Amino acid sequence: MNSDNFWIGWLNRLMSAAVMIGMFMLISQIGLCTPGPAVAVESGSMLPNIGIGDVVIIQSAQRTHIISHTEGTLSGYTSFDEYGDVILYRKYGSSTDTLIIHRAMYWVEEGEPMWSGGPAAPHSGYITKGDNNMGIDQKASTSRLQPVKEEWIIGVARWHIPWVGYLSLAVH
């Protein structure tokens, strides 16, 4: 549908793009049974920076270097209005659990305390946290006492498109 009104034409193009992204996500997730280069956010753990129903575009972990919150604080690097990268990972490396999208806070080596006064890390990995969560994932049920291994990480969030993911979430 064409319109001479700039705003109606702009809204029409925006809605077309949203539908195309939503369809791409559905085909990727249902047809291939794998997360694609875009995922719909299911929870509010990353508010206010990434919301429920937002589509997040993911860059493969093999194609980038992850910058933790600690490293970002030192260098000034930010992603989604906070220091460090937001990563998409498989909880405990499981292919059946819901994917987690949280910020990489810092790296710990095997045997190091996971937090000040905390238990030793059973293996090397990232300590993670949702921007809207009070504590780190390793103190909570999200990734209880398990740093996120590099091989569990699918990718790094690079961009997000608000609300477009509600279509995908409604189907699931």
N, CA, C and O of each residue as an XYZ file, in Angstrom:
688
protein
N       0.845     -1.174      0.000
C       0.000      0.000      0.000
C       0.886      1.230      0.000
O       1.725      1.385      0.888
N       0.718      2.103     -0.972
C       1.476      3.341     -1.065
C       0.660      4.489     -0.519
O      -0.569      4.491     -0.591
N       1.361      5.467      0.027
C       0.685      6.639      0.565
C       1.550      7.854      0.304
O       2.778      7.764      0.294
N       0.904      8.991      0.092
C       1.626     10.240     -0.095
C       2.082     10.817      1.241
O       2.956     11.683      1.285
N       1.488     10.335      2.326
C       1.853     10.817      3.654
C       3.166     10.154      4.078
O       3.269      8.928      4.097
N       4.167     10.967      4.416
C       5.482     10.463      4.811
C       5.378      9.495      5.969
O       5.976      8.420      5.913
N       4.643      9.830      7.016
C       4.580      9.018      8.227
C       3.882      7.683      7.991
O       4.286      6.666      8.556
N       2.859      7.676      7.178
C       2.166      6.422      6.872
C       3.093      5.509      6.057
O       3.168      4.307      6.312
N       3.788      6.080      5.086
C       4.743      5.293      4.293
C       5.873      4.747      5.150
O       6.281      3.596      4.994
N       6.378      5.579      6.056
C       7.453      5.164      6.956
C       6.986      4.040      7.874
O       7.700      3.055      8.064
N       5.792      4.184      8.442
C       5.231      3.166      9.320
C       4.992      1.868      8.557
O       5.228      0.785      9.092
N       4.530      1.963      7.321
C       4.299      0.791      6.479
C       5.620      0.031      6.246
O       5.648     -1.196      6.340
N       6.703      0.750      5.944
C       8.005      0.110      5.735
C       8.521     -0.515      7.028
O       9.095     -1.604      7.009
N       8.318      0.169      8.138
C       8.745     -0.348      9.432
C       8.003     -1.637      9.774
O       8.616     -2.604     10.226
N       6.713     -1.656      9.565
C       5.920     -2.855      9.846
C       6.317     -4.001      8.916
O       6.359     -5.152      9.349
N       6.600     -3.715      7.676
C       7.043     -4.752      6.736
C       8.355     -5.365      7.196
O       8.525     -6.584      7.161
N       9.283     -4.518      7.627
C      10.569     -5.022      8.123
C      10.366     -5.868      9.373
O      11.002     -6.911      9.521
N       9.489     -5.435     10.271
C       9.221     -6.186     11.504
C       8.639     -7.561     11.190
O       9.030     -8.554     11.803
N       7.720     -7.623     10.250
C       7.119     -8.904      9.866
C       8.175     -9.814      9.234
O       8.206    -11.012      9.516
N       9.031     -9.262      8.390
C      10.080    -10.065      7.757
C      11.053    -10.621      8.802
O      11.441    -11.786      8.726
N      11.444     -9.806      9.764
C      12.345    -10.278     10.813
C      11.656    -11.339     11.651
O      12.261    -12.356     11.991
N      10.400    -11.109     11.985
C       9.641    -12.092     12.757
C       9.524    -13.417     12.020
O       9.683    -14.478     12.625
N       9.254    -13.370     10.745
C       9.137    -14.596      9.950
C      10.493    -15.309      9.868
O      10.560    -16.533      9.981
N      11.556    -14.551      9.675
C      12.898    -15.138      9.631
C      13.196    -15.852     10.942
O      13.737    -16.958     10.936
N      12.850    -15.234     12.055
C      13.085    -15.849     13.364
C      12.280    -17.127     13.525
O      12.800    -18.134     14.004
N      11.012    -17.093     13.128
C      10.173    -18.282     13.246
C      10.713    -19.435     12.414
O      10.783    -20.567     12.893
N      11.090    -19.158     11.186
C      11.632    -20.199     10.311
C      12.927    -20.745     10.900
O      13.150    -21.955     10.916
N      13.768    -19.852     11.376
C      15.051    -20.248     11.963
C      14.854    -21.125     13.191
O      15.503    -22.163     13.316
N      13.973    -20.727     14.095
C      13.809    -21.441     15.356
C      12.953    -22.688     15.236
O      13.242    -23.693     15.885
N      11.919    -22.651     14.432
C      11.033    -23.809     14.297
C      11.591    -24.793     13.274
O      11.711    -25.987     13.547
N      11.927    -24.285     12.106
C      12.368    -25.162     11.027
C      13.727    -25.780     11.260
O      13.930    -26.957     10.961
N      14.663    -25.009     11.789
C      16.015    -25.505     11.976
C      16.287    -25.956     13.403
O      17.324    -26.562     13.672
N      15.375    -25.671     14.314
C      15.515    -26.028     15.729
C      16.780    -25.457     16.357
O      17.322    -26.038     17.297
N      17.244    -24.347     15.856
C      18.433    -23.700     16.401
C      18.181    -22.209     16.520
O      17.360    -21.655     15.789
N      18.886    -21.549     17.444
C      18.776    -20.102     17.498
C      19.444    -19.500     16.278
O      20.548    -19.906     15.918
N      18.813    -18.564     15.651
C      19.384    -17.920     14.478
C      20.227    -16.733     14.882
O      20.598    -16.593     16.047
N      20.528    -15.885     13.927
C      21.312    -14.697     14.236
C      20.485    -13.644     14.981
O      20.988    -12.574     15.328
N      19.219    -13.963     15.220
C      18.343    -13.059     15.967
C      17.497    -13.891     16.933
O      17.017    -14.967     16.578
N      17.318    -13.385     18.156
C      16.495    -14.067     19.150
C      15.554    -13.068     19.801
O      15.874    -11.886     19.928
N      14.387    -13.558     20.214
C      13.417    -12.730     20.931
C      13.675    -12.871     22.425
O      13.870    -13.977     22.928
N      13.675    -11.753     23.125
C      13.934    -11.744     24.568
C      12.649    -12.099     25.301
O      11.601    -11.504     25.052
N      12.734    -13.079     26.214
C      11.566    -13.604     26.914
C      11.355    -13.026     28.304
O      10.245    -13.094     28.832
N      12.399    -12.455     28.911
C      12.251    -11.981     30.292
C      12.707    -10.531     30.421
O      13.275     -9.955     29.493
N      12.448     -9.965     31.579
C      12.821     -8.580     31.850
C      14.148     -8.446     32.570
O      14.423     -7.394     33.147
N      14.979     -9.480     32.554
C      16.232     -9.438     33.301
C      17.231     -8.421     32.756
O      18.165     -8.046     33.464
N      17.061     -7.972     31.531
C      17.988     -7.001     30.950
C      17.397     -5.590     30.858
O      18.000     -4.704     30.252
N      16.223     -5.381     31.454
C      15.635     -4.040     31.467
C      16.549     -3.080     32.214
O      17.230     -3.519     33.141
N      16.603     -1.840     31.881
C      15.856     -1.150     30.834
C      16.538     -1.187     29.475
O      16.022     -0.626     28.509
N      17.691     -1.842     29.389
C      18.493     -1.782     28.169
C      18.000     -2.683     27.045
O      18.136     -2.339     25.871
N      17.429     -3.832     27.393
C      16.831     -4.748     26.425
C      15.536     -5.239     27.063
O      15.546     -5.741     28.187
N      14.424     -5.093     26.349
C      13.118     -5.405     26.928
C      12.516     -6.710     26.442
O      12.985     -7.311     25.476
N      11.473     -7.133     27.129
C      10.703     -8.313     26.722
C      10.129     -8.043     25.336
O       9.571     -6.975     25.083
N      10.271     -9.019     24.442
C       9.750     -8.870     23.090
C      10.708     -8.196     22.123
O      10.418     -8.120     20.929
N      11.831     -7.711     22.604
C      12.828     -7.140     21.700
C      13.509     -8.271     20.934
O      13.707     -9.361     21.471
N      13.859     -8.012     19.704
C      14.665     -8.946     18.927
C      16.102     -8.476     19.035
O      16.409     -7.310     18.788
N      16.980     -9.396     19.406
C      18.396     -9.082     19.551
C      19.160     -9.775     18.431
O      19.020    -10.978     18.209
N      19.963     -8.994     17.737
C      20.796     -9.508     16.655
C      22.119     -9.967     17.282
O      22.776     -9.215     18.002
N      22.489    -11.205     16.995
C      23.633    -11.850     17.633
C      24.784    -12.010     16.641
O      24.584    -12.426     15.500
N      25.996    -11.671     17.098
C      27.202    -11.958     16.336
C      27.816    -13.231     16.911
O      27.930    -13.369     18.129
N      28.202    -14.140     16.060
C      28.777    -15.418     16.488
C      29.950    -15.200     17.434
O      30.777    -14.316     17.213
N      30.020    -16.008     18.487
C      31.105    -15.907     19.461
C      32.456    -16.185     18.803
O      33.475    -15.662     19.254
N      32.480    -16.994     17.750
C      33.729    -17.305     17.070
C      34.245    -16.134     16.233
O      35.393    -16.149     15.789
N      33.411    -15.129     16.016
C      33.796    -14.012     15.156
C      34.091    -12.727     15.926
O      34.245    -11.663     15.328
N      34.168    -12.826     17.251
C      34.389    -11.618     18.036
C      35.109    -11.934     19.339
O      35.212    -13.092     19.743
N      35.598    -10.904     19.979
C      36.198    -11.015     21.305
C      35.197    -10.464     22.309
O      34.681     -9.363     22.122
N      34.917    -11.207     23.366
C      33.972    -10.761     24.383
C      34.693     -9.822     25.345
O      35.766    -10.136     25.861
N      34.081     -8.671     25.572
C      34.623     -7.687     26.512
C      33.745     -7.716     27.752
O      32.547     -7.443     27.681
N      34.346     -8.047     28.884
C      33.589     -8.127     30.134
C      33.292     -6.723     30.679
O      33.870     -5.731     30.235
N      32.392     -6.669     31.636
C      32.061     -5.414     32.309
C      33.318     -4.797     32.918
O      33.535     -3.589     32.819
N      34.141     -5.628     33.545
C      35.386     -5.142     34.148
C      36.302     -4.527     33.096
O      36.836     -3.437     33.302
N      36.488     -5.217     31.969
C      37.326     -4.687     30.884
C      36.714     -3.420     30.294
O      37.428     -2.465     29.989
N      35.396     -3.414     30.134
C      34.709     -2.244     29.586
C      34.839     -1.026     30.479
O      34.977      0.095     29.989
N      34.797     -1.235     31.785
C      34.967     -0.139     32.732
C      36.341      0.498     32.561
O      36.475      1.721     32.610
N      37.353     -0.328     32.363
C      38.719      0.176     32.201
C      38.933      0.886     30.866
O      39.634      1.897     30.800
N      38.329      0.356     29.806
C      38.553      0.907     28.464
C      37.510      1.939     28.041
O      37.737      2.693     27.095
N      36.367      1.979     28.736
C      35.278      2.881     28.352
C      34.312      2.262     27.349
O      33.400      2.939     26.875
N      34.498      0.984     27.020
C      33.630      0.297     26.058
C      32.265     -0.001     26.686
O      32.177     -0.559     27.779
N      31.204      0.385     25.970
C      29.846      0.088     26.424
C      29.057     -0.630     25.340
O      29.334     -0.510     24.146
N      28.074     -1.370     25.797
C      27.139     -2.070     24.926
C      25.780     -2.042     25.617
O      25.671     -2.426     26.781
N      24.763     -1.599     24.923
C      23.421     -1.492     25.501
C      23.459     -0.663     26.794
O      22.937     -1.070     27.832
N      24.085      0.496     26.696
C      24.105      1.514     27.760
C      24.772      1.085     29.060
O      24.486      1.647     30.118
N      25.654      0.099     28.993
C      26.371     -0.340     30.194
C      27.725     -0.896     29.746
O      27.894     -1.265     28.584
N      28.672     -0.955     30.657
C      29.997     -1.467     30.327
C      29.955     -2.966     30.019
O      29.234     -3.727     30.663
N      30.751     -3.373     29.014
C      30.900     -4.780     28.676
C      29.852     -5.303     27.703
O      28.862     -4.635     27.404
N      30.101     -6.525     27.217
C      29.223     -7.162     26.233
C      28.090     -7.944     26.890
O      28.209     -8.445     28.008
N      26.996     -8.027     26.154
C      25.862     -8.883     26.508
C      26.017    -10.143     25.672
O      26.139    -10.083     24.449
N      26.010    -11.293     26.357
C      26.224    -12.558     25.654
C      24.965    -13.427     25.693
O      24.153    -13.331     26.613
N      24.828    -14.266     24.683
C      23.760    -15.262     24.609
C      24.432    -16.608     24.844
O      25.351    -16.986     24.118
N      23.964    -17.338     25.872
C      24.608    -18.616     26.177
C      23.596    -19.683     26.557
O      22.456    -19.404     26.927
N      24.071    -20.927     26.445
C      23.275    -22.087     26.838
C      23.542    -22.372     28.311
O      24.687    -22.581     28.712
N      22.484    -22.379     29.112
C      22.598    -22.638     30.545
C      23.247    -24.000     30.756
O      22.731    -25.014     30.284
N      24.370    -24.031     31.459
C      25.152    -25.250     31.720
C      25.526    -25.989     30.427
O      25.857    -27.174     30.470
N      25.476    -25.314     29.303
C      25.810    -25.927     28.028
C      24.707    -26.790     27.449
O      24.900    -27.434     26.418
N      23.539    -26.812     28.105
C      22.418    -27.665     27.685
C      21.778    -27.162     26.394
O      21.610    -25.957     26.205
N      21.428    -28.080     25.520
C      20.750    -27.693     24.283
C      19.231    -27.656     24.460
O      18.513    -27.274     23.537
N      18.736    -28.049     25.638
C      17.287    -28.093     25.846
C      16.754    -26.936     26.692
O      15.577    -26.595     26.580
N      17.579    -26.333     27.523
C      17.127    -25.234     28.370
C      16.958    -23.950     27.563
O      17.497    -23.812     26.465
N      16.209    -23.026     28.126
C      16.047    -21.703     27.533
C      17.395    -21.004     27.477
O      18.184    -21.100     28.418
N      17.665    -20.307     26.390
C      18.903    -19.554     26.259
C      18.874    -18.355     27.204
O      17.811    -17.803     27.486
N      20.040    -17.963     27.686
C      20.171    -16.839     28.607
C      20.903    -15.712     27.885
O      21.912    -15.937     27.218
N      20.379    -14.498     28.028
C      21.049    -13.324     27.468
C      21.327    -12.366     28.623
O      20.434    -11.661     29.094
N      22.586    -12.354     29.069
C      23.028    -11.540     30.197
C      24.403    -10.947     29.905
O      25.075    -11.333     28.949
N      24.795    -10.016     30.739
C      26.070     -9.324     30.562
C      27.217    -10.152     31.159
O      27.090    -10.721     32.243
N      28.338    -10.207     30.426
C      29.564    -10.834     30.928
C      30.210     -9.841     31.888
O      30.678     -8.783     31.468
N      30.235    -10.178     33.167
C      30.746     -9.252     34.178
C      32.268     -9.333     34.307
O      32.954     -8.312     34.260
N      32.790    -10.543     34.468
C      34.244    -10.735     34.557
C      34.562    -12.204     34.349
O      33.683    -13.064     34.417
N      35.827    -12.474     34.097
C      36.317    -13.830     33.842
C      36.976    -14.359     35.108
O      37.689    -13.626     35.793
N      36.741    -15.628     35.419
C      37.445    -16.292     36.518
C      38.131    -17.541     35.981
O      37.630    -18.215     35.081
N      39.274    -17.822     36.550
C      39.999    -19.051     36.223
C      39.543    -20.150     37.179
O      39.052    -19.874     38.274
N      39.711    -21.385     36.753
C      39.384    -22.525     37.611
C      40.119    -22.393     38.945
O      41.322    -22.133     38.975
N      39.394    -22.573     40.037
C      39.982    -22.504     41.369
C      39.930    -21.127     42.014
O      40.083    -21.012     43.230
N      39.716    -20.081     41.222
C      39.590    -18.735     41.788
C      38.207    -18.581     42.417
O      37.258    -19.238     41.989
N      38.083    -17.717     43.431
C      36.739    -17.477     43.976
C      35.862    -16.804     42.915
O      36.313    -15.912     42.196
N      34.603    -17.249     42.830
C      33.700    -16.688     41.825
C      33.249    -15.277     42.183
O      32.865    -14.506     41.303
N      33.294    -14.940     43.454
C      33.027    -13.585     43.939
C      33.783    -13.443     45.252
O      34.262    -14.428     45.813
N      33.884    -12.229     45.728
C      34.636    -11.981     46.957
C      34.084    -12.840     48.096
O      32.919    -12.705     48.473
N      34.918    -13.716     48.639
C      34.496    -14.612     49.711
C      33.676    -15.797     49.245
O      33.195    -16.584     50.061
N      33.512    -15.929     47.922
C      32.691    -17.008     47.371
C      33.484    -18.278     47.135
O      34.697    -18.317     47.341
N      32.784    -19.317     46.701
C      33.438    -20.601     46.453
C      34.342    -20.552     45.220
O      34.219    -19.668     44.372
N      35.239    -21.510     45.145
C      36.151    -21.616     44.005
C      35.383    -22.033     42.754
O      34.454    -22.838     42.811
N      35.795    -21.467     41.632
C      35.176    -21.825     40.354
C      35.567    -23.254     39.984
O      36.748    -23.598     40.032
N      34.586    -24.099     39.611
C      34.899    -25.472     39.221
C      35.613    -25.550     37.864
O      36.240    -26.559     37.544
N      35.513    -24.481     37.078
C      36.167    -24.374     35.777
C      36.259    -22.895     35.419
O      35.602    -22.063     36.045
N      37.057    -22.569     34.431
C      37.188    -21.185     33.975
C      35.926    -20.758     33.245
O      35.248    -21.588     32.638
N      35.604    -19.466     33.298
C      34.448    -18.953     32.577
C      34.054    -17.563     33.020
O      34.698    -16.953     33.874
N      32.980    -17.074     32.419
C      32.467    -15.743     32.721
C      31.473    -15.785     33.872
O      30.655    -16.700     33.970
N      31.553    -14.804     34.724
C      30.525    -14.539     35.719
C      29.569    -13.570     35.036
O      30.006    -12.563     34.478
N      28.279    -13.857     35.069
C      27.286    -13.104     34.307
C      26.200    -12.526     35.206
O      26.029    -12.934     36.354
N      25.464    -11.549     34.638
C      24.396    -10.906     35.402
C      23.447    -10.200     34.445
O      23.879     -9.558     33.487
N      22.163    -10.323     34.711
C      21.178     -9.521     33.993
C      21.219     -8.095     34.529
O      21.359     -7.893     35.735
N      21.099     -7.110     33.653
C      21.168     -5.704     34.073
C      20.107     -5.350     35.105
O      20.312     -4.446     35.914
N      18.992     -6.039     35.087
C      17.883     -5.763     35.993
C      17.884     -6.688     37.213
O      16.981     -6.614     38.045
N      18.884     -7.552     37.322
C      18.953     -8.486     38.449
C      19.833     -7.917     39.552
O      20.777     -7.174     39.282
N      19.522     -8.269     40.789
C      20.269     -7.770     41.933
C      21.662     -8.401     42.033
O      22.630     -7.710     42.350
N      21.766     -9.686     41.770
C      23.032    -10.380     41.937
C      23.460    -11.108     40.686
O      22.735    -11.157     39.692
N      24.651    -11.672     40.752
C      25.188    -12.412     39.620
C      24.463    -13.751     39.459
O      23.886    -14.284     40.407
N      24.509    -14.267     38.253
C      23.822    -15.522     37.931
C      24.364    -16.704     38.722
O      23.627    -17.642     39.023
N      25.637    -16.663     39.055
C      26.265    -17.789     39.721
C      25.840    -17.908     41.190
O      26.068    -18.943     41.816
N      25.232    -16.868     41.735
C      24.658    -16.942     43.082
C      23.179    -17.310     43.033
O      22.572    -17.602     44.063
N      22.612    -17.294     41.854
C      21.181    -17.562     41.672
C      20.987    -18.859     40.892
O      21.957    -19.529     40.536
N      19.754    -19.201     40.636
C      19.462    -20.447     39.917
C      19.788    -20.359     38.428
O      19.822    -21.384     37.746
N      20.027    -19.163     37.918
C      20.302    -19.011     36.488
C      21.503    -19.850     36.057
O      21.420    -20.594     35.079
N      22.600    -19.737     36.769
C      23.815    -20.519     36.480
C      24.493    -20.880     37.795
O      25.688    -20.641     37.968
N      23.748    -21.442     38.698
C      24.192    -21.708     40.070
C      25.589    -22.320     40.140
O      25.815    -23.441     39.683
N      26.508    -21.574     40.713
C      27.885    -22.006     40.979
C      28.642    -22.479     39.745
O      29.599    -23.244     39.864
N      28.225    -22.035     38.559
C      28.868    -22.458     37.315
C      29.213    -21.234     36.455
O      28.319    -20.633     35.859
N      30.492    -20.860     36.384
C      30.856    -19.818     35.418
C      30.475    -20.282     34.015
O      30.429    -21.482     33.745
N      30.204    -19.343     33.132
C      29.794    -19.677     31.765
C      31.034    -19.981     30.930
O      31.851    -19.102     30.657
N      31.154    -21.247     30.533
C      32.285    -21.680     29.707
C      32.180    -21.036     28.327
O      31.085    -20.755     27.840
N      33.330    -20.811     27.711
C      33.342    -20.215     26.367
C      32.537    -21.039     25.371
O      31.861    -20.479     24.508
N      32.603    -22.369     25.482
C      31.883    -23.217     24.517
C      30.366    -23.185     24.704
O      29.636    -23.649     23.828
N      29.877    -22.652     25.816
C      28.432    -22.505     26.034
C      27.897    -21.242     25.372
O      26.688    -21.098     25.195
N      28.789    -20.327     25.007
C      28.389    -19.030     24.465
C      28.085    -19.149     22.981
O      28.908    -19.630     22.201
N      26.900    -18.706     22.602
C      26.473    -18.722     21.208
C      26.970    -17.475     20.493
O      27.451    -17.543     19.362
N      26.848    -16.331     21.167
C      27.270    -15.101     20.522
C      27.138    -13.891     21.421
O      26.793    -13.988     22.598
N      27.426    -12.748     20.822
C      27.393    -11.458     21.501
C      26.273    -10.623     20.887
O      26.167    -10.513     19.666
N      25.439    -10.037     21.744
C      24.354     -9.171     21.279
C      24.954     -7.890     20.714
O      25.787     -7.256     21.362
N      24.539     -7.509     19.516
C      25.072     -6.299     18.884
C      24.023     -5.208     18.714
O      24.327     -4.031     18.908
N      22.803     -5.571     18.358
C      21.732     -4.588     18.156
C      20.435     -5.183     18.678
O      20.330     -6.392     18.887
N      19.459     -4.327     18.884
C      18.136     -4.840     19.225
C      17.076     -4.002     18.546
O      17.244     -2.809     18.297
N      15.977     -4.678     18.256
C      14.827     -4.032     17.623
C      13.656     -4.209     18.583
O      13.191     -5.330     18.792
N      13.171     -3.107     19.172
C      12.100     -3.210     20.170
C      10.823     -3.836     19.610
O      10.427     -3.573     18.474
N      10.194     -4.668     20.431
C       8.849     -5.231     20.265
C       8.660     -6.241     19.141
O       7.658     -6.956     19.139
N       9.562     -6.326     18.207
C       9.370     -7.188     17.034
C       9.274     -8.659     17.429
O       8.634     -9.438     16.723
N       9.887     -9.054     18.527
C       9.908    -10.446     18.933
C       8.626    -10.961     19.548
O       8.508    -12.161     19.794
N       7.652    -10.086     19.808
C       6.395    -10.551     20.394
C       5.712    -11.590     19.510
O       5.048    -12.489     20.026
N       5.861    -11.487     18.190
C       5.287    -12.469     17.275
C       5.869    -13.855     17.550
O       5.126    -14.828     17.668
N       7.180    -13.945     17.649
C       7.853    -15.215     17.926
C       7.471    -15.750     19.321
O       7.229    -16.946     19.485
N       7.419    -14.869     20.306
C       7.063    -15.286     21.657
C       5.632    -15.802     21.742
O       5.347    -16.729     22.500
N       4.742    -15.211     20.975
C       3.334    -15.648     20.985
C       3.202    -17.073     20.457
O       2.376    -17.843     20.946
N       4.009    -17.422     19.466
C       3.965    -18.769     18.887
C       4.528    -19.787     19.862
O       4.045    -20.918     19.925
N       5.549    -19.399     20.627
C       6.182    -20.322     21.570
C       5.461    -20.276     22.892
O       5.839    -20.983     23.826
